mmCIF file of C-alpha atoms and ligand atoms in Angstrom:
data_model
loop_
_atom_site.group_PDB
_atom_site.id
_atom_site.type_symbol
_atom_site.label_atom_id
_atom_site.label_comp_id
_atom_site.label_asym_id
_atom_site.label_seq_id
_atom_site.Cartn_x
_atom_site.Cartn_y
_atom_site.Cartn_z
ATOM 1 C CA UNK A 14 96.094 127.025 67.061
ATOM 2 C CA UNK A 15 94.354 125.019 69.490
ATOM 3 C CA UNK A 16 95.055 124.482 73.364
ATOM 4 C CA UNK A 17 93.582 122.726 76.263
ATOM 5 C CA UNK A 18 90.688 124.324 78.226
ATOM 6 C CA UNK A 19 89.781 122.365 81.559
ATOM 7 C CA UNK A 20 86.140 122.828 81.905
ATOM 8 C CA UNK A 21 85.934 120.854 85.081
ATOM 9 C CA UNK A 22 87.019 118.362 88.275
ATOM 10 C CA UNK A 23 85.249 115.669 89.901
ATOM 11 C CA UNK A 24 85.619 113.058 92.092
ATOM 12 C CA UNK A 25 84.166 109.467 93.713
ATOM 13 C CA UNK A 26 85.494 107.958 96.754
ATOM 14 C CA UNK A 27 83.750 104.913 98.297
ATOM 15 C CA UNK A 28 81.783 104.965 101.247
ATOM 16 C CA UNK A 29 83.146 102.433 103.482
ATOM 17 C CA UNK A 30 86.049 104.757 105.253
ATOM 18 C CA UNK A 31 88.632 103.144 107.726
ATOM 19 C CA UNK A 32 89.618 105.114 110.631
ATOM 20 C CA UNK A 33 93.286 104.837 112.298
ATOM 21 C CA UNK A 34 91.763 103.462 115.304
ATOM 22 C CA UNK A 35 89.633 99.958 112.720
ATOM 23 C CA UNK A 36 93.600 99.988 111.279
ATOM 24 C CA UNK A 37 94.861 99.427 115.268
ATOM 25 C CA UNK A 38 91.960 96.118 115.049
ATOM 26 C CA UNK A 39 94.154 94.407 112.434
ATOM 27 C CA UNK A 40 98.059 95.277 112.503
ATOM 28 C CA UNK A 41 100.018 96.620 115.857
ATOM 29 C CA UNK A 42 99.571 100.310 115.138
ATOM 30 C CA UNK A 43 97.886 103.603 116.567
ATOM 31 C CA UNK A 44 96.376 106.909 115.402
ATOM 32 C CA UNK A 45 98.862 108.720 117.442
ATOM 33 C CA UNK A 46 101.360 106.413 115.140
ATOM 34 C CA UNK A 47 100.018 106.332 112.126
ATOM 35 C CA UNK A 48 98.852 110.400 112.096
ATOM 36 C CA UNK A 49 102.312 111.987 113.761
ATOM 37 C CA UNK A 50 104.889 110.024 110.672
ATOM 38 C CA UNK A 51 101.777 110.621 107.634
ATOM 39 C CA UNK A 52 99.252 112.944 108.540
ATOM 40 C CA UNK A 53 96.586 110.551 107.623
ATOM 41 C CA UNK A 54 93.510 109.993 110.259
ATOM 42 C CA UNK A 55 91.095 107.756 107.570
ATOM 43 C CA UNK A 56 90.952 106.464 104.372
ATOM 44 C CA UNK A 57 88.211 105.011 102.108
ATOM 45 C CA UNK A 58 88.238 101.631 101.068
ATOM 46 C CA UNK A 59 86.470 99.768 98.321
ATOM 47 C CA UNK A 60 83.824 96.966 99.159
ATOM 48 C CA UNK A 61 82.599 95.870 96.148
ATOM 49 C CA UNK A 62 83.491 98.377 93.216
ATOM 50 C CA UNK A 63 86.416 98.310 91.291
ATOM 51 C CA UNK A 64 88.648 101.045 89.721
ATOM 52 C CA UNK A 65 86.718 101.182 86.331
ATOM 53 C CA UNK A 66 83.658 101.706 88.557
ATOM 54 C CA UNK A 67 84.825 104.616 90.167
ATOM 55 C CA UNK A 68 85.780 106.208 87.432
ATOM 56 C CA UNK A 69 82.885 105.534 85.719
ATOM 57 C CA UNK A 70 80.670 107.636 88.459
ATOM 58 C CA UNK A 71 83.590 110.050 88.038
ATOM 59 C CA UNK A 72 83.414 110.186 83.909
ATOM 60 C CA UNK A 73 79.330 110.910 84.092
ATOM 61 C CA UNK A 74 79.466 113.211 86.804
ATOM 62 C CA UNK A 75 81.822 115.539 84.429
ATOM 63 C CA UNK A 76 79.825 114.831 80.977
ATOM 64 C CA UNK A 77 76.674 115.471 82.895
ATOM 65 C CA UNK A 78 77.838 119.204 84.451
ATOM 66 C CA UNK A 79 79.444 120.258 81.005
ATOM 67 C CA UNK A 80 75.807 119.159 79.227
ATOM 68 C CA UNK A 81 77.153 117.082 76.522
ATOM 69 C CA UNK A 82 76.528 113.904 75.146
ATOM 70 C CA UNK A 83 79.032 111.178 75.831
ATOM 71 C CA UNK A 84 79.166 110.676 72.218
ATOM 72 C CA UNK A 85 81.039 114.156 72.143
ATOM 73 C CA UNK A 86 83.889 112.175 73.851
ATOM 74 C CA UNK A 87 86.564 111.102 71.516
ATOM 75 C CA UNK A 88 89.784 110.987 74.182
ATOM 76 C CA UNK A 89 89.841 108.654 77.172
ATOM 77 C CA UNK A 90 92.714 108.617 79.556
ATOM 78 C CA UNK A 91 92.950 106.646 82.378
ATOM 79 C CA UNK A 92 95.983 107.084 84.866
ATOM 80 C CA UNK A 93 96.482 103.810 87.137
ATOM 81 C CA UNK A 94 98.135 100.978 88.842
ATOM 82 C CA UNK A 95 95.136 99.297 89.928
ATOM 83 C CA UNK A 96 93.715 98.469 86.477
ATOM 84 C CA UNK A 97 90.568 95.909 86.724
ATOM 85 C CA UNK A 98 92.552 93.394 84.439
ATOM 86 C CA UNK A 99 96.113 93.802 83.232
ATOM 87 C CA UNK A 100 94.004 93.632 79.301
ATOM 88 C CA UNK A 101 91.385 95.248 78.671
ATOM 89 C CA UNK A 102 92.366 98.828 79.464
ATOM 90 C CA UNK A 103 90.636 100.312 82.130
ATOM 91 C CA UNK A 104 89.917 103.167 79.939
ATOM 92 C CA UNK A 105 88.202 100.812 77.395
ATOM 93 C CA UNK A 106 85.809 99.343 80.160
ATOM 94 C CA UNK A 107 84.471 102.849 81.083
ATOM 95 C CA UNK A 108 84.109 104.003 77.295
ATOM 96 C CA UNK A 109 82.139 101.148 77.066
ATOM 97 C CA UNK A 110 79.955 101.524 79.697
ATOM 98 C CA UNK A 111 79.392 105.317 79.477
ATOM 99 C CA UNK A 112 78.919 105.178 75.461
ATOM 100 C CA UNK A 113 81.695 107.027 74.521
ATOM 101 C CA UNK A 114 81.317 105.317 71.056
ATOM 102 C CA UNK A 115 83.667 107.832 69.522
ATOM 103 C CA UNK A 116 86.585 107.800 71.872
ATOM 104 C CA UNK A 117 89.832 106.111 71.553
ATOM 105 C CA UNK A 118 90.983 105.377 74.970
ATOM 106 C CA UNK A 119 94.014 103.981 76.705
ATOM 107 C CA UNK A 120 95.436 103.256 80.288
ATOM 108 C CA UNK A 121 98.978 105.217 81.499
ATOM 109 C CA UNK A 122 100.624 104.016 84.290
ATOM 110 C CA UNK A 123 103.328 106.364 85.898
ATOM 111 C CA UNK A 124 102.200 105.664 89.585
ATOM 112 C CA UNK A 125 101.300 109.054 92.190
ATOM 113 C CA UNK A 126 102.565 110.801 89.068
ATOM 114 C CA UNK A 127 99.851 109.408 86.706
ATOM 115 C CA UNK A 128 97.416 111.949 86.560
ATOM 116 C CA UNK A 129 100.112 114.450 85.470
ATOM 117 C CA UNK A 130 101.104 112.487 82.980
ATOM 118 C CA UNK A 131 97.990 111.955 81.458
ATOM 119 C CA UNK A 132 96.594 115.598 81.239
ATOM 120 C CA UNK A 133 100.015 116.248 79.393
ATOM 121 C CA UNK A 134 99.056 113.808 77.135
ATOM 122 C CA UNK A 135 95.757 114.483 76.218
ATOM 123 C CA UNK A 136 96.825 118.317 76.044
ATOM 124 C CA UNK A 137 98.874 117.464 73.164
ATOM 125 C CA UNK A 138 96.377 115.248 71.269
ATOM 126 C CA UNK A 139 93.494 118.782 71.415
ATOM 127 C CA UNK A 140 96.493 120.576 70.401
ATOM 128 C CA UNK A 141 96.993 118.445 67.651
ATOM 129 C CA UNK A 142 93.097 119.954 66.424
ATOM 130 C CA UNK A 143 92.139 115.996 65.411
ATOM 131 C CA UNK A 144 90.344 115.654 69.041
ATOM 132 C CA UNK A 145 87.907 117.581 71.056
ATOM 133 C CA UNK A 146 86.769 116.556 73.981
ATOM 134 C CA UNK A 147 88.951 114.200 76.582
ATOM 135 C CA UNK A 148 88.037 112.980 79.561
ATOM 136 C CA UNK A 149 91.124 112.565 82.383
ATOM 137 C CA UNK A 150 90.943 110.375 84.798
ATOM 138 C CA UNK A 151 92.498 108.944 87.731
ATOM 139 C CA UNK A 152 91.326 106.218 89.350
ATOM 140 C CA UNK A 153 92.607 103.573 92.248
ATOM 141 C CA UNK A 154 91.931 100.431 94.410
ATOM 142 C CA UNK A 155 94.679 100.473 96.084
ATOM 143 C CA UNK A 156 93.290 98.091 98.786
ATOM 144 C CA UNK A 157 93.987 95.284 96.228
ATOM 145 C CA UNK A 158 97.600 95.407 96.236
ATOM 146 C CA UNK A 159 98.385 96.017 99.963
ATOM 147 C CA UNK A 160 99.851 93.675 102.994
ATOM 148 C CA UNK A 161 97.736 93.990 105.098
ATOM 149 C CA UNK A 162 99.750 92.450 107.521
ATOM 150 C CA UNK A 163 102.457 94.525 106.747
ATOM 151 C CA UNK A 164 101.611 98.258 109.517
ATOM 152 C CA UNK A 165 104.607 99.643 107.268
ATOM 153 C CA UNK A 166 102.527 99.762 104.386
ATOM 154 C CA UNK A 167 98.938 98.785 105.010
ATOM 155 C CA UNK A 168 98.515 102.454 106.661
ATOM 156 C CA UNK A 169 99.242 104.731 104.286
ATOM 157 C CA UNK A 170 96.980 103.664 101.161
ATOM 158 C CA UNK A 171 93.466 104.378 100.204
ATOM 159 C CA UNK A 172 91.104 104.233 97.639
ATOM 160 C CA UNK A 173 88.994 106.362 94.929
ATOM 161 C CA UNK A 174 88.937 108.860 92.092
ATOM 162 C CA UNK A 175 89.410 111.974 90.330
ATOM 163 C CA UNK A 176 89.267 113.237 87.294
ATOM 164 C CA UNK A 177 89.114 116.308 84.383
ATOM 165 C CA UNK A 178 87.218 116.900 81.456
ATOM 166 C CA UNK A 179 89.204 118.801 78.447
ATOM 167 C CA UNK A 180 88.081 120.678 75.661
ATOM 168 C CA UNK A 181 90.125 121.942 72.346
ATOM 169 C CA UNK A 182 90.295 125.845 72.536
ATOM 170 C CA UNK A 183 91.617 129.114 70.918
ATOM 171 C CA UNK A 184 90.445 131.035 73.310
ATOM 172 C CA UNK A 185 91.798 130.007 76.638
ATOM 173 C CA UNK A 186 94.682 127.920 77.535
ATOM 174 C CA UNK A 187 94.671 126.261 81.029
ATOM 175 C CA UNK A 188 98.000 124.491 80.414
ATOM 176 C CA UNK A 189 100.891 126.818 80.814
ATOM 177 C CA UNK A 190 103.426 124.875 81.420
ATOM 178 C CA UNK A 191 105.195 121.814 82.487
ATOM 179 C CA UNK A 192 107.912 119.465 83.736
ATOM 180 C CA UNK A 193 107.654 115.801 83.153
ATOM 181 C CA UNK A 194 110.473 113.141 84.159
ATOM 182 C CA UNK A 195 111.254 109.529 84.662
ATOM 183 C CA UNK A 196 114.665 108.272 86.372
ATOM 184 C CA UNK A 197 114.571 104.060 85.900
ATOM 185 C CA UNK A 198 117.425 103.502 87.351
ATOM 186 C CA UNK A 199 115.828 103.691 90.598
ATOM 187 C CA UNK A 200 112.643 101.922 89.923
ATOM 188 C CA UNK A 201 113.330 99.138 92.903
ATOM 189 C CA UNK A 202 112.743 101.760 95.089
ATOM 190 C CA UNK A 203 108.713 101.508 94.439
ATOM 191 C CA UNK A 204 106.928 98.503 93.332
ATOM 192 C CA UNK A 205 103.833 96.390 93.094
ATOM 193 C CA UNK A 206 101.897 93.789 91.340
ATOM 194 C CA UNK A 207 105.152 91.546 90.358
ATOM 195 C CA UNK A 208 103.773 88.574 87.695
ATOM 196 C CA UNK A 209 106.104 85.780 88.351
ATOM 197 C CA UNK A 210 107.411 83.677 85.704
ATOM 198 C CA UNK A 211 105.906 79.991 86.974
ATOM 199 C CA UNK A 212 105.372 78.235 83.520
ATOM 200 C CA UNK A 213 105.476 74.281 83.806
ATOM 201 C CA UNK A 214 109.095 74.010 81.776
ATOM 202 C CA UNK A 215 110.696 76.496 84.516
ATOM 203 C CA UNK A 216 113.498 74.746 86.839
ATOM 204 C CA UNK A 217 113.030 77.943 89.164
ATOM 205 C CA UNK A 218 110.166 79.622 89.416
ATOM 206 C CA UNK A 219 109.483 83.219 90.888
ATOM 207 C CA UNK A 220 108.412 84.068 94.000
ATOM 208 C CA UNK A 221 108.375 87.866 93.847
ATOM 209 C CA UNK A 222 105.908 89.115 96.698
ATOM 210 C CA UNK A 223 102.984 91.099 95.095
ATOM 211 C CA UNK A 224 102.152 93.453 97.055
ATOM 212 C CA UNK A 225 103.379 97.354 97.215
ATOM 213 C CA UNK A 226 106.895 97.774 98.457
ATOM 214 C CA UNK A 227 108.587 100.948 99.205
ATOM 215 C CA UNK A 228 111.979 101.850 100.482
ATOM 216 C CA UNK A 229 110.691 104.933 102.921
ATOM 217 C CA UNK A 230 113.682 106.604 103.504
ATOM 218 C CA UNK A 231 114.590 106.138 99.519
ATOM 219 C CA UNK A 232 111.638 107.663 98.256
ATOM 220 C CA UNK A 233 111.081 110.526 101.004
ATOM 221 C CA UNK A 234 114.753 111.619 100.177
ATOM 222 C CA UNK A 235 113.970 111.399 96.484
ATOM 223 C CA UNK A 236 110.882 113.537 96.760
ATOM 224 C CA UNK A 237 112.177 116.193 98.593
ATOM 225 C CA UNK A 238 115.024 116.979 96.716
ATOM 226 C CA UNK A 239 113.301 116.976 93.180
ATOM 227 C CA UNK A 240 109.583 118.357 93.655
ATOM 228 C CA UNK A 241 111.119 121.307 94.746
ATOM 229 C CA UNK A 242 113.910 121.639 91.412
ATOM 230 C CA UNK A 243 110.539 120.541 88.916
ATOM 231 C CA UNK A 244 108.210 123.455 90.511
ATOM 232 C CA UNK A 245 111.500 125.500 89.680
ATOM 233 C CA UNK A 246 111.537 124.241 86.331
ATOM 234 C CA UNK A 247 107.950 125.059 85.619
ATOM 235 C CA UNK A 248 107.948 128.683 87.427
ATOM 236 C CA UNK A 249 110.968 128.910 84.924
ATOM 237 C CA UNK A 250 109.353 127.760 81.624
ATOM 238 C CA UNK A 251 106.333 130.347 82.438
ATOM 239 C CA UNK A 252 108.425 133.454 83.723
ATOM 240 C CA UNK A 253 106.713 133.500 86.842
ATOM 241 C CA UNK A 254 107.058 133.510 90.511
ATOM 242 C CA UNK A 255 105.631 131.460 93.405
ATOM 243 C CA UNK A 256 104.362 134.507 94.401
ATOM 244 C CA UNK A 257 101.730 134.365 91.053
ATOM 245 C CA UNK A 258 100.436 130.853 92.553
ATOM 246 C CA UNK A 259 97.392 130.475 94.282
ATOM 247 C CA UNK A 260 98.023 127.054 95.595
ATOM 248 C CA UNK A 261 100.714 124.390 95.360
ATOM 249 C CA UNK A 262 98.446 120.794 94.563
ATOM 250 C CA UNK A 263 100.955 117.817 96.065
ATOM 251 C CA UNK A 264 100.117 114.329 95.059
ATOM 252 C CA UNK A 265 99.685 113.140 98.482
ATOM 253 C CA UNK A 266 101.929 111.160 99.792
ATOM 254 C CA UNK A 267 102.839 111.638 103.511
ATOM 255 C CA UNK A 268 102.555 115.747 104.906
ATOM 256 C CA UNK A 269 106.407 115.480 106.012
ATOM 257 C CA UNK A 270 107.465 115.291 102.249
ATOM 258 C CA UNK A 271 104.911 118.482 101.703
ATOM 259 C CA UNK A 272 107.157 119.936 105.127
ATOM 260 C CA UNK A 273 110.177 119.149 103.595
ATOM 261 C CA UNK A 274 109.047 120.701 100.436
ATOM 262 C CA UNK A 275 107.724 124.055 101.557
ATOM 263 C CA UNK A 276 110.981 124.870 103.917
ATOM 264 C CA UNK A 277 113.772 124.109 100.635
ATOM 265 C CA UNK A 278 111.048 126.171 98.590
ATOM 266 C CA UNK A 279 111.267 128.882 101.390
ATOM 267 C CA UNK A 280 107.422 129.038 101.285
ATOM 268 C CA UNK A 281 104.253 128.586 104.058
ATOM 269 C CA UNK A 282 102.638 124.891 104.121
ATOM 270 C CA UNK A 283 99.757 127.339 103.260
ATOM 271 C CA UNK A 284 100.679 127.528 100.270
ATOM 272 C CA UNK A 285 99.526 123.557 99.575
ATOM 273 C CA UNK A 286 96.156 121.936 99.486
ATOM 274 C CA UNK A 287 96.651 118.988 101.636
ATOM 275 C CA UNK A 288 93.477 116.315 101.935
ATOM 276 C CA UNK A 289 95.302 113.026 102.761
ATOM 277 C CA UNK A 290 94.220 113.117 106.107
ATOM 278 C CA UNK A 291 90.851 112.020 105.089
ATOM 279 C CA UNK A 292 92.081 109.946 101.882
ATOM 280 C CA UNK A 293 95.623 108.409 102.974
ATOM 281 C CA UNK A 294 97.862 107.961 99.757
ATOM 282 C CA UNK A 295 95.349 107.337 96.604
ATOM 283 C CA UNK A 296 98.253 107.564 93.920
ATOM 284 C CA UNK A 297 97.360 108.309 90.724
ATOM 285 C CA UNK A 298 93.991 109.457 91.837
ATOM 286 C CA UNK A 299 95.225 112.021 95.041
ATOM 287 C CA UNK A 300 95.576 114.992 92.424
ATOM 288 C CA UNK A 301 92.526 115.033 91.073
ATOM 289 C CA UNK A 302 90.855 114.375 94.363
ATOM 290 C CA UNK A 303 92.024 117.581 95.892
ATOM 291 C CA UNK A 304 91.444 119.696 93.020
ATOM 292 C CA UNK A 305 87.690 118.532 93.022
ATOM 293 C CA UNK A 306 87.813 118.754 96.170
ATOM 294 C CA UNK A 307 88.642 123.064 96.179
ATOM 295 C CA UNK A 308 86.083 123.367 93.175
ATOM 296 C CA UNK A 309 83.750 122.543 95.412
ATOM 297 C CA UNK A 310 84.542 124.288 98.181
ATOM 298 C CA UNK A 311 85.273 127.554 96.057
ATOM 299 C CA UNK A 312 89.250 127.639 96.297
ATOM 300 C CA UNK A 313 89.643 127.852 92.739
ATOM 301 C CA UNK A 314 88.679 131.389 90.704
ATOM 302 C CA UNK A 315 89.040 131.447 87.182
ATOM 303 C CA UNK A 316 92.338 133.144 85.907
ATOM 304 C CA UNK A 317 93.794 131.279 89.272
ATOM 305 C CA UNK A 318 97.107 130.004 88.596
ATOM 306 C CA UNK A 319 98.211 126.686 90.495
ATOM 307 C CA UNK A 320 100.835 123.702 90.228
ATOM 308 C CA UNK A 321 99.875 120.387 90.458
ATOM 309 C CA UNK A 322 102.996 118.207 91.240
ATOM 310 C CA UNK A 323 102.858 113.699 91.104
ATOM 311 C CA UNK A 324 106.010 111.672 92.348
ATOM 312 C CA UNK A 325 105.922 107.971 92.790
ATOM 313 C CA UNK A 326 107.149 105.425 91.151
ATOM 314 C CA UNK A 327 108.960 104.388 88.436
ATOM 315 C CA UNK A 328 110.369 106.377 89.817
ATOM 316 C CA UNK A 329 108.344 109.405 88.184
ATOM 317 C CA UNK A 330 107.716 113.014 88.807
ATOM 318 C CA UNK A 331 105.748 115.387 86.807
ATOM 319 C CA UNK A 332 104.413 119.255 87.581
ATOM 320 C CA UNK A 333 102.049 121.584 85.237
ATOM 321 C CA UNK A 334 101.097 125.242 86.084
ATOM 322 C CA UNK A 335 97.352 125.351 85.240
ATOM 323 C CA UNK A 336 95.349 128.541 85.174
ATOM 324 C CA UNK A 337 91.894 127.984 86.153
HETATM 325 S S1 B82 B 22 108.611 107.013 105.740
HETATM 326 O O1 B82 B 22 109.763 106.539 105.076
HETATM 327 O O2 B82 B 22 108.118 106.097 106.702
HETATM 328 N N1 B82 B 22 108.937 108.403 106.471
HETATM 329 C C1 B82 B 22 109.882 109.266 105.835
HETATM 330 C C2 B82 B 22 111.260 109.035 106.327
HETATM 331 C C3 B82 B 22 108.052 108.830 107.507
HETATM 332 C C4 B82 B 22 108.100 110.266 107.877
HETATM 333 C C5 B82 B 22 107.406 107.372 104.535
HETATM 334 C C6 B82 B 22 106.049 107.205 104.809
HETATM 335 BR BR1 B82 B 22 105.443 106.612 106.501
HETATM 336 C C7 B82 B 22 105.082 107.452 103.830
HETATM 337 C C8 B82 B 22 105.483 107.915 102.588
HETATM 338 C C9 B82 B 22 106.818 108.105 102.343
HETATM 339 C C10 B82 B 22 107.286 108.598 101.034
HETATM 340 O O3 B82 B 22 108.390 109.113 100.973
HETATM 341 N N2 B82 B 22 106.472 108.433 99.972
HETATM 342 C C11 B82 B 22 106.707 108.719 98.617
HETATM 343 C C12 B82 B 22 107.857 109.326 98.168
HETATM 344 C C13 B82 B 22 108.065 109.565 96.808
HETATM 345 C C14 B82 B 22 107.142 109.189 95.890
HETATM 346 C C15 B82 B 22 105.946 108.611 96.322
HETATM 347 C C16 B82 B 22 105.724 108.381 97.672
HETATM 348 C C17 B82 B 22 104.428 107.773 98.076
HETATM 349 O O4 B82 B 22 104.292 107.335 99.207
HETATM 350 O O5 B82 B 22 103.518 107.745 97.223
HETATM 351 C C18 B82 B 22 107.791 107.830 103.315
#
């Protein structure tokens, strides 16, 4: 019987970073603003590299610190809503240019809760015994689908990448449980990238704006009440406690959902690993950010158990207890 062993994190984010105060340059805003309603201070923002190129530096980064080949590889799975092109995949433009010649790999998009959704995935194809090694990855320009005339928006976003390399184990089992849902009804309450339907033979064509939209007060109220009920779930499914968790990894979103969180769960903010003050909202790529972010910094022991919890669109939500 096989399971999932996470033998690492790692991250890129791009070097150009935009403070509150180059934000206050463009749209009517301020870091007092901006930092008091999101707890965000800077962001990185891409110049010239797209999404498959960060998560290209992140893919090598994770085959070079396990010491394996690329052509070990045979999963890639890419979590994003900033793809380069709508086809290819993302995923299939980094197997390509890391020469992962014996992967499959595909793109998932579930938004902020992305990442989530793609480790679950991958953890059942090892389980399956057919597939070895899979690189996870999430990876985001954000920048690209922002107003950036829009200060309701334009502040909150940033850019970069994060991601996990898998391998097929009996011997240890990093995935212990988890709670993955969708609720479509309310998917107006988050969107982006609209493709409007303007063929010649159309009497009236689409006008859809494409950039991100979000209904603030929706959303907020949305995350609040369920990330709380799915960490439940998961503590549930695993007969444990909050008081057997190390740390709580939010996707990062704004700190007054984490706030909101950590008073209905009756726990410290402590308890979370909170980064977006340096990163803003990355979506799909905040997770794995902050986790490669406390493997660096020596947060995480082995044995540790954590949750990781996405929400975002779709809308989405999806938390996994993971044991170090
Ligand atoms: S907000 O609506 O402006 N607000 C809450 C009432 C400020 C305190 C706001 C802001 Br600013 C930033 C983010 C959110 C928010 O709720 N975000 C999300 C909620 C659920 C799922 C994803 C997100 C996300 O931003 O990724 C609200």
């Amino acid at each position: 019987m096989f399971c999932s062993k996470i033998i690492g994190f790692e991250s890129y984010t791009p070097e150009n970073i935009i403070t509150n105060d180059d934000l206050s340059n463009i749209v009517e805003t301020s870091d007092e603003w901006i930092y008091t309603r999101t707890g965000i201070s800077k962001r990185c923002l891409t110049t010239k590299e797209n999404t498959s190129d960060f998560a290209i530096n992140v893919s090598k980064k994770l085959i070079e610190n396990a010491n394996i080949s690329p052509k070990d590889i045979d999963l890639i799975i890419l979590a994003t809503i900033t793809p380069d092109y709508l086809t290819p995949s993302t995923a299939c433009i980094v197997q390509g240019a890391i020469g992962a010649t014996n992967a499959l790999a595909f793109d998932i998009n579930a938004a902020c809760s992305g990442f989530v959704y793609a480790l679950s995935t991958a953890d059942k194809f090892l389980k399956s015994g057919l597939y070895k090694n899979a690189l996870v990855i999430g990876a985001e320009t954000l920048s690209k689908t922002v107003d950036w005339s829009d200060r309701s928006t334009c502040v909150l976003f940033g850019d970069g990448s994060g991601g996990a390399l898998l391998t097929a184990s009996n011997q240890y089992n990093s995935i212990l449980a988890e709670d993955l849902k969708a609720d479509g009804v309310s998917w107006q309450a988050i969107t982006g990238g609209k493709l409007n339907n303007n063929n010649p033979f159309l009497k009236e064509k689409e006008e859809e704006a494409f950039y991100l939209q979000m209904d603030g007060r929706k959303v907020f109220n949305f995350a609040t009440k369920t990330v709380p009920k799915s960490i439940n779930n998961v503590l549930e499914k695993a007969n444990i406690t909050l008081d057997d968790i190390k740390y709580i990894v939010p996707h990062q979103a704004n700190s007054r959902i984490v706030e909101g969180v950590a008073k209905k769960l009756n726990i410290s903010l402590d308890k979370f690993y909170l980064n977006l003050e340096s990163y803003g909202n990355t979506s799909a790529a905040s997770i794995p950010i902050a986790l490669a972010e406390m493997t660096k910094n020596n947060l995480l022991k082995k044995g540790d158990k954590i949750i990781i919890t996405g929400f975002g669109a779709g809308l989405t939500w999806a938390s996994m207890l993971i044991q170090i």
